[in-house]
Coordinates of C-alpha atoms and ligand atoms in Angstrom, one line a residue:
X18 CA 0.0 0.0 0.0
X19 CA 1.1 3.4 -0.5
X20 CA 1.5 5.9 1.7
X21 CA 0.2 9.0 1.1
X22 CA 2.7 11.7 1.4
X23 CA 0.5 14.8 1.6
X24 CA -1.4 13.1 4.5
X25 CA 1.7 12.5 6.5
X26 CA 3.5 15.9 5.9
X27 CA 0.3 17.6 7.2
X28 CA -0.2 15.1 10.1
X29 CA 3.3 15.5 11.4
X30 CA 3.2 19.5 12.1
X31 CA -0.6 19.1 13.2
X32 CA 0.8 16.8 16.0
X33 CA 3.4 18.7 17.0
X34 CA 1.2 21.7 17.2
X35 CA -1.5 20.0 19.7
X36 CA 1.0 18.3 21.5
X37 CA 2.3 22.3 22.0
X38 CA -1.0 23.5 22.8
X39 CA -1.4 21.0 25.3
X40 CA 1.9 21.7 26.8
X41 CA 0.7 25.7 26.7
X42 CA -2.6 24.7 28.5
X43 CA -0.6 22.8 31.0
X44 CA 1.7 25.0 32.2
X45 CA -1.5 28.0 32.9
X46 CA -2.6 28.2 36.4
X47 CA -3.9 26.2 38.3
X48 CA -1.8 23.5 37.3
X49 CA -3.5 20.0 37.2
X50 CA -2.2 16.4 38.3
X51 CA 1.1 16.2 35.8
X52 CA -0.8 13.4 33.3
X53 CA 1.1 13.8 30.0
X54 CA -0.7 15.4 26.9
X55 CA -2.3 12.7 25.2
X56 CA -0.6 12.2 21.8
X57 CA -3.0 13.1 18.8
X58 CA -4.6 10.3 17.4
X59 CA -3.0 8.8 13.9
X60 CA -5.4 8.8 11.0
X61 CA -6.3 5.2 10.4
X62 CA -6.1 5.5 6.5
X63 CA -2.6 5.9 7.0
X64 CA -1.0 2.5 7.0
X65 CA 2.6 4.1 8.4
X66 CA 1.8 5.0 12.2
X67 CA 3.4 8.0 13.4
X68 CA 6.3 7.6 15.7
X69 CA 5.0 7.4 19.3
X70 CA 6.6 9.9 22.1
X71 CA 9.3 8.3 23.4
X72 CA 7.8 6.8 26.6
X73 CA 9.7 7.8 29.7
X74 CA 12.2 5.4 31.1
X75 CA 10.9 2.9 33.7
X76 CA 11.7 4.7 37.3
X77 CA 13.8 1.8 39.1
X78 CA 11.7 0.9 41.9
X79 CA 13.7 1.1 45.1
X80 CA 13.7 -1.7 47.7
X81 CA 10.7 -2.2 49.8
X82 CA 11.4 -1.2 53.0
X83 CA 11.4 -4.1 55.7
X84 CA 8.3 -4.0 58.2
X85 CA 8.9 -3.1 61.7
X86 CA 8.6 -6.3 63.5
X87 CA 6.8 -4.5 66.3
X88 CA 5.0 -1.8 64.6
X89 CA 4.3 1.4 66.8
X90 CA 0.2 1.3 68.2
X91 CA -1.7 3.9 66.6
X92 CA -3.4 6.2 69.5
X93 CA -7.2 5.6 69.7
X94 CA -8.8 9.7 70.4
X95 CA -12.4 10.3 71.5
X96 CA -14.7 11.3 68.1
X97 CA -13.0 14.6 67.3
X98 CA -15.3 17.7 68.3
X99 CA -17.0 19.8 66.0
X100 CA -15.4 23.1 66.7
X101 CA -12.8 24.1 69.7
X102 CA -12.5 27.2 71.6
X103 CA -9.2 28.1 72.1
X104 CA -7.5 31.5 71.8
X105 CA -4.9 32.8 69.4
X106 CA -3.2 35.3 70.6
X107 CA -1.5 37.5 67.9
X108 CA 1.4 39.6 69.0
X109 CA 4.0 42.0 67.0
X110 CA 6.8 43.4 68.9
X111 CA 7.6 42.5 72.4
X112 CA 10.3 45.3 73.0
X113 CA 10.9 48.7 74.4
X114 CA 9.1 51.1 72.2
X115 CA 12.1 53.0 69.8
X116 CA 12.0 57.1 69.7
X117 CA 9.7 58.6 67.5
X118 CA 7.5 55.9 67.3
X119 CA 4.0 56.3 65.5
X120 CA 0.6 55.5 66.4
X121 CA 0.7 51.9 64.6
X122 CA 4.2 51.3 65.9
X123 CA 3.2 51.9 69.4
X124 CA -0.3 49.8 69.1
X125 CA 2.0 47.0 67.3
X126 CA 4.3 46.9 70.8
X127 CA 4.3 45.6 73.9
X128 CA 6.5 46.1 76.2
X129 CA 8.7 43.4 78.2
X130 CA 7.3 44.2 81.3
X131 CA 3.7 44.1 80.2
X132 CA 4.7 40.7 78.1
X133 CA 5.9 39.2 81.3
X134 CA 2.7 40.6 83.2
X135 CA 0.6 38.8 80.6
X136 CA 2.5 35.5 80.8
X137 CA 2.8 35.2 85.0
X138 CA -1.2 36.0 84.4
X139 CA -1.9 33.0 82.1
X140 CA 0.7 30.5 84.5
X141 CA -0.8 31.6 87.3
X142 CA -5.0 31.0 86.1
X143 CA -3.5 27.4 85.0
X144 CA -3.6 28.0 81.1
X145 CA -1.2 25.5 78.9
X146 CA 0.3 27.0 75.6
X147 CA -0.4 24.7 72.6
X148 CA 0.4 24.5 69.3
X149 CA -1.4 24.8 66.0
X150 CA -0.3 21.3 65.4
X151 CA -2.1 20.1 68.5
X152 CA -4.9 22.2 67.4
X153 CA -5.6 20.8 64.2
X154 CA -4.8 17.1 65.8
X155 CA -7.7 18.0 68.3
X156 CA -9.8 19.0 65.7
X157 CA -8.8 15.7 62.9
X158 CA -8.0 12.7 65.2
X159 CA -9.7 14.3 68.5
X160 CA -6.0 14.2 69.9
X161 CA -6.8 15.5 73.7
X162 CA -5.8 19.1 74.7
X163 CA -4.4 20.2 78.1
X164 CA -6.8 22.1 80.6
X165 CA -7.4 25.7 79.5
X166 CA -5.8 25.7 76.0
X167 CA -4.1 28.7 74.9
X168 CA -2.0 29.2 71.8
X169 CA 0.6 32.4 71.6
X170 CA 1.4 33.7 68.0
X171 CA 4.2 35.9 67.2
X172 CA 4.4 37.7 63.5
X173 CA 7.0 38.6 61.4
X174 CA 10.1 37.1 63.4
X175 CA 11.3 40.5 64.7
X176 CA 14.6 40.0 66.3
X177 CA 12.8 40.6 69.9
X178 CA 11.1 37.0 69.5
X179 CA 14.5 35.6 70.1
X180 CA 15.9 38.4 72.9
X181 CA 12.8 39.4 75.0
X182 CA 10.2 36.6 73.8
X183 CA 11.7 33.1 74.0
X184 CA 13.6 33.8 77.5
X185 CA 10.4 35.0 79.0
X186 CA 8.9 32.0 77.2
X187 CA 11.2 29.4 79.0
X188 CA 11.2 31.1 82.5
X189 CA 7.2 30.3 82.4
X190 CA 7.3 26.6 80.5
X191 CA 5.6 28.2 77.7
X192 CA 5.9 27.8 73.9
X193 CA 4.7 30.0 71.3
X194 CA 4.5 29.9 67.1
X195 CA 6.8 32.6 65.2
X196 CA 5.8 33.1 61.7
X197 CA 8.8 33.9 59.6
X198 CA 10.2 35.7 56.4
X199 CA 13.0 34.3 54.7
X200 CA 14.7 37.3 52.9
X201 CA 15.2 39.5 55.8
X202 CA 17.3 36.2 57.1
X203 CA 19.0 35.5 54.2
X204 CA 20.4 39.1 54.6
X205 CA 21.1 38.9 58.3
X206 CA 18.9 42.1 58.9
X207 CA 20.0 42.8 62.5
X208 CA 15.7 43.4 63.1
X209 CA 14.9 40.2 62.5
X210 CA 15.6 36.9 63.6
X211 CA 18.7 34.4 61.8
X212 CA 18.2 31.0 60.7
X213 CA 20.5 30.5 63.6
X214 CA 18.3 32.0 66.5
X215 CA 15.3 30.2 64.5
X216 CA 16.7 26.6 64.9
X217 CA 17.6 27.1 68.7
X218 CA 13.9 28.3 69.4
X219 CA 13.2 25.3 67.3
X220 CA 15.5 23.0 69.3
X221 CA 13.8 23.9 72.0
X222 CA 9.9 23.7 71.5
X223 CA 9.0 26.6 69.7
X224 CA 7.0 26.2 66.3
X225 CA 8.3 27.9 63.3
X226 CA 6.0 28.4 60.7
X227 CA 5.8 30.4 57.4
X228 CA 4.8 34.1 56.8
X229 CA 6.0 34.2 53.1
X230 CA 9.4 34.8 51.9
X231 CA 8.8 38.7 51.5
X232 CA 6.3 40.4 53.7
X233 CA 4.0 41.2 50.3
X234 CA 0.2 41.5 49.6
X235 CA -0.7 38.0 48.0
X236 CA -3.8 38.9 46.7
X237 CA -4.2 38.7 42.9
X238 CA -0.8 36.9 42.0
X239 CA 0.6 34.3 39.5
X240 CA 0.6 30.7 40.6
X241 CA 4.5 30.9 39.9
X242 CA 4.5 34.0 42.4
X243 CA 2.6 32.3 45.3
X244 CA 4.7 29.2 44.7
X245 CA 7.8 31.0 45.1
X246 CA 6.2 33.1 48.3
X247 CA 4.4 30.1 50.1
X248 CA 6.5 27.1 49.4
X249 CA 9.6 28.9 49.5
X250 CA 9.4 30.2 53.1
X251 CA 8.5 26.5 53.9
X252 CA 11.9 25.3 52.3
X253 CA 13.5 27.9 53.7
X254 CA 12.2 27.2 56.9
X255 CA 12.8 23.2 57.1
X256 CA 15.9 23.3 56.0
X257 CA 17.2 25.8 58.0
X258 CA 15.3 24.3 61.2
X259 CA 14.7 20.6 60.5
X260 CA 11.4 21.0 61.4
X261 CA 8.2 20.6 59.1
X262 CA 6.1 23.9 58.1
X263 CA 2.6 23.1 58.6
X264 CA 1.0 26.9 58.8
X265 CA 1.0 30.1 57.4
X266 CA 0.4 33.8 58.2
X267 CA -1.4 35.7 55.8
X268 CA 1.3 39.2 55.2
X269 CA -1.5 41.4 56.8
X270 CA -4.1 39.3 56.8
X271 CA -4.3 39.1 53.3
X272 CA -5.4 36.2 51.0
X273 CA -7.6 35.0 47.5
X274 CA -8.8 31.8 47.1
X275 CA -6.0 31.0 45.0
X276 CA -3.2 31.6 47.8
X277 CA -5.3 29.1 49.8
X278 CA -5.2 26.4 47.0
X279 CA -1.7 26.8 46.8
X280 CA -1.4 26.3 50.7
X281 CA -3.3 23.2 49.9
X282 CA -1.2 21.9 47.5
X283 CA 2.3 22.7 49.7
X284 CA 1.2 21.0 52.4
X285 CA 0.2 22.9 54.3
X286 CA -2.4 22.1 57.4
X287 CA -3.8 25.6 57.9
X288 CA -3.0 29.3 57.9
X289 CA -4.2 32.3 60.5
X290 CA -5.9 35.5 59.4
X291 CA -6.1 38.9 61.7
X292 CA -9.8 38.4 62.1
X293 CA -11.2 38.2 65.6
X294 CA -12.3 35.2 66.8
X295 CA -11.5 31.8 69.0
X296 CA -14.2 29.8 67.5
X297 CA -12.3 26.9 65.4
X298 CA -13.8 24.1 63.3
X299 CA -12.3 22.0 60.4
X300 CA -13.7 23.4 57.9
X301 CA -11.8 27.0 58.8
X302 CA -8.4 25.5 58.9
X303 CA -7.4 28.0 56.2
X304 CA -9.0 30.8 57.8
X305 CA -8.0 30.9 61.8
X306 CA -9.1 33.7 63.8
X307 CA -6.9 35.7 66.5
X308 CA -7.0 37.8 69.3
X309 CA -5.0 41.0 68.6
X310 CA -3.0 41.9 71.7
X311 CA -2.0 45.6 71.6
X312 CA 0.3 47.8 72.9
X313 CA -2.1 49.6 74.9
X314 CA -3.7 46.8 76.7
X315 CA -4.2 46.7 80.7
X316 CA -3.7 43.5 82.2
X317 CA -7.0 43.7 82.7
X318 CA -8.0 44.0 78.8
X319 CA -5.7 41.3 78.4
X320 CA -7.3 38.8 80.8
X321 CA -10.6 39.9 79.3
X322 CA -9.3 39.1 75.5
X323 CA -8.3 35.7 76.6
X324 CA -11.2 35.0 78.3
X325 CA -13.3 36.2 76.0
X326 CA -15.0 39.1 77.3
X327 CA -13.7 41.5 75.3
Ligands
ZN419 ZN1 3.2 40.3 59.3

């Protein structure tokens, strides 16, 4: 039989071109489950089939691990609740307030003394600092929480949270969650905390999470850019601290849908917002609510926050 030689010079390019479309469409956001472009179908009147992609090589599969003999029990929790109410307290800067500050500045501080008020406060009314971890265990596995649950939240990674915050931390058996940048500790900016002072905390029980790599508005961005924002700080992060990153901290409170599918898709377990509220269920993982502590709270406005009468 013949081939005919018009049918396969036209096929060829036509192939190549929806095999490049496909390839186009695949690489717009969001980006589906990697399946490779099917390969455009051959004409059957041609009796010469077109050469086939070459299929990608076989991976080698690596040797199945060997069982544990005695493999570790897994924990049987009560039915996990519905919703929880525990507070998240959000703090800024715990440091003395620098000249000339402004009104933001000064509502974004608290001072040592007030910090440590706040803290001898919640040891001595028997509250037990928790993590977000243990919060989202409670709330997926119904993994038990201590009496009067409290977690303590700390944003940006200022350099205080290692020099004021994580002492004061350890003097009172408390641990708290520091949400971090990366490029203000890639630079060694002496405001901020290093990778160093972050896997010390670490070390020693503190939880740090991710913030973004730049402190930047995430609203309205490429997939690439979120990517590069939200999976970056957790690389960052786990690498520098050998810890995993399972939450973020929206850059002032800030988010799109799309910044929470990416979340999703990195990983990640949940992410806090600057909303009031100590309400949490599992279906607002992605959107935890906080209790702003400010610079110009009494101890008395403070207890009230945490209690929730305020
Ligand atoms: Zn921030």
């Amino acid at each position: 039989m013949k081939t005919p030689t018009v049918v396969r010079v036209l096929v060829i390019p036509a192939a190549l071109l929806l095999f490049f479309l496909g390839a186009v469409s695949f690489s717009t956001y969001p980006a589906p489950a990697a399946t490779p472009p099917t390969p455009s179908a051959t004409p059957t009147s041609s009796p010469t089939p077109l050469p086939s992609p070459t299929p990608l090589p076989t991976p080698t599969p690596s040797p199945t691990p060997v069982p544990s003999p005695t493999p570790t029990p897994t924990p049987t929790y009560p039915p996990p609740p519905d919703e929880v109410e525990v507070p998240i307290l959000m703090y800024h800067y715990v440091e003395e307030l620098p000249p000339g500050a402004d009104a933001i500045r000064r509502d974004l501080t608290v001072s040592p003394e007030a910090f440590e008020a706040q803290l001898q406060a919640l040891a001595e009314r028997g509250y037990h600092t928790i993590s977000l971890t243990d919060l989202y265990l409670h709330l997926a596995l119904g993994k038990p929480l201590p009496e009067r649950p409290i977690v303590l939240t700390f944003d940006d990674g200022y350099r205080d949270a290692y020099t004021v915050v994580f002492p004061l931390l350890q003097k009172y058996g408390f641990t708290a969650t520091f949400f971090v940048l990366a490029t203000p500790a890639h630079y060694e900016s002496p405001n901020y905390l290093t990778w160093a002072m972050m896997k010390e905390m670490a070390d020693a029980g503190m939880e740090i999470q991710g913030h973004g790599r730049d402190h930047v508005d995430l609203r309205n961005r490429s997939y690439e850019f979120l990517v590069y924002q939200i999976l970056g700080i957790k690389e960052a992060v786990e690498y520098h601290t050998g810890k995993p990153v399972r939450f973020f901290c929206y850059p002032s409170g800030l988010y799109d849908d799309d910044v929470i599918a990416v979340l999703r898709s990195a990983g990640y377990w949940g992410a806090v917002t600057t909303q009031y509220g100590r309400v949490h269920t599992r279906e607002n993982l992605f959107t935890l609510q906080r209790v702003r502590i400010r610079g110009t709270d009494s101890l008395e406005t403070f207890l009230a926050k945490v209690e929730g009468r305020y």
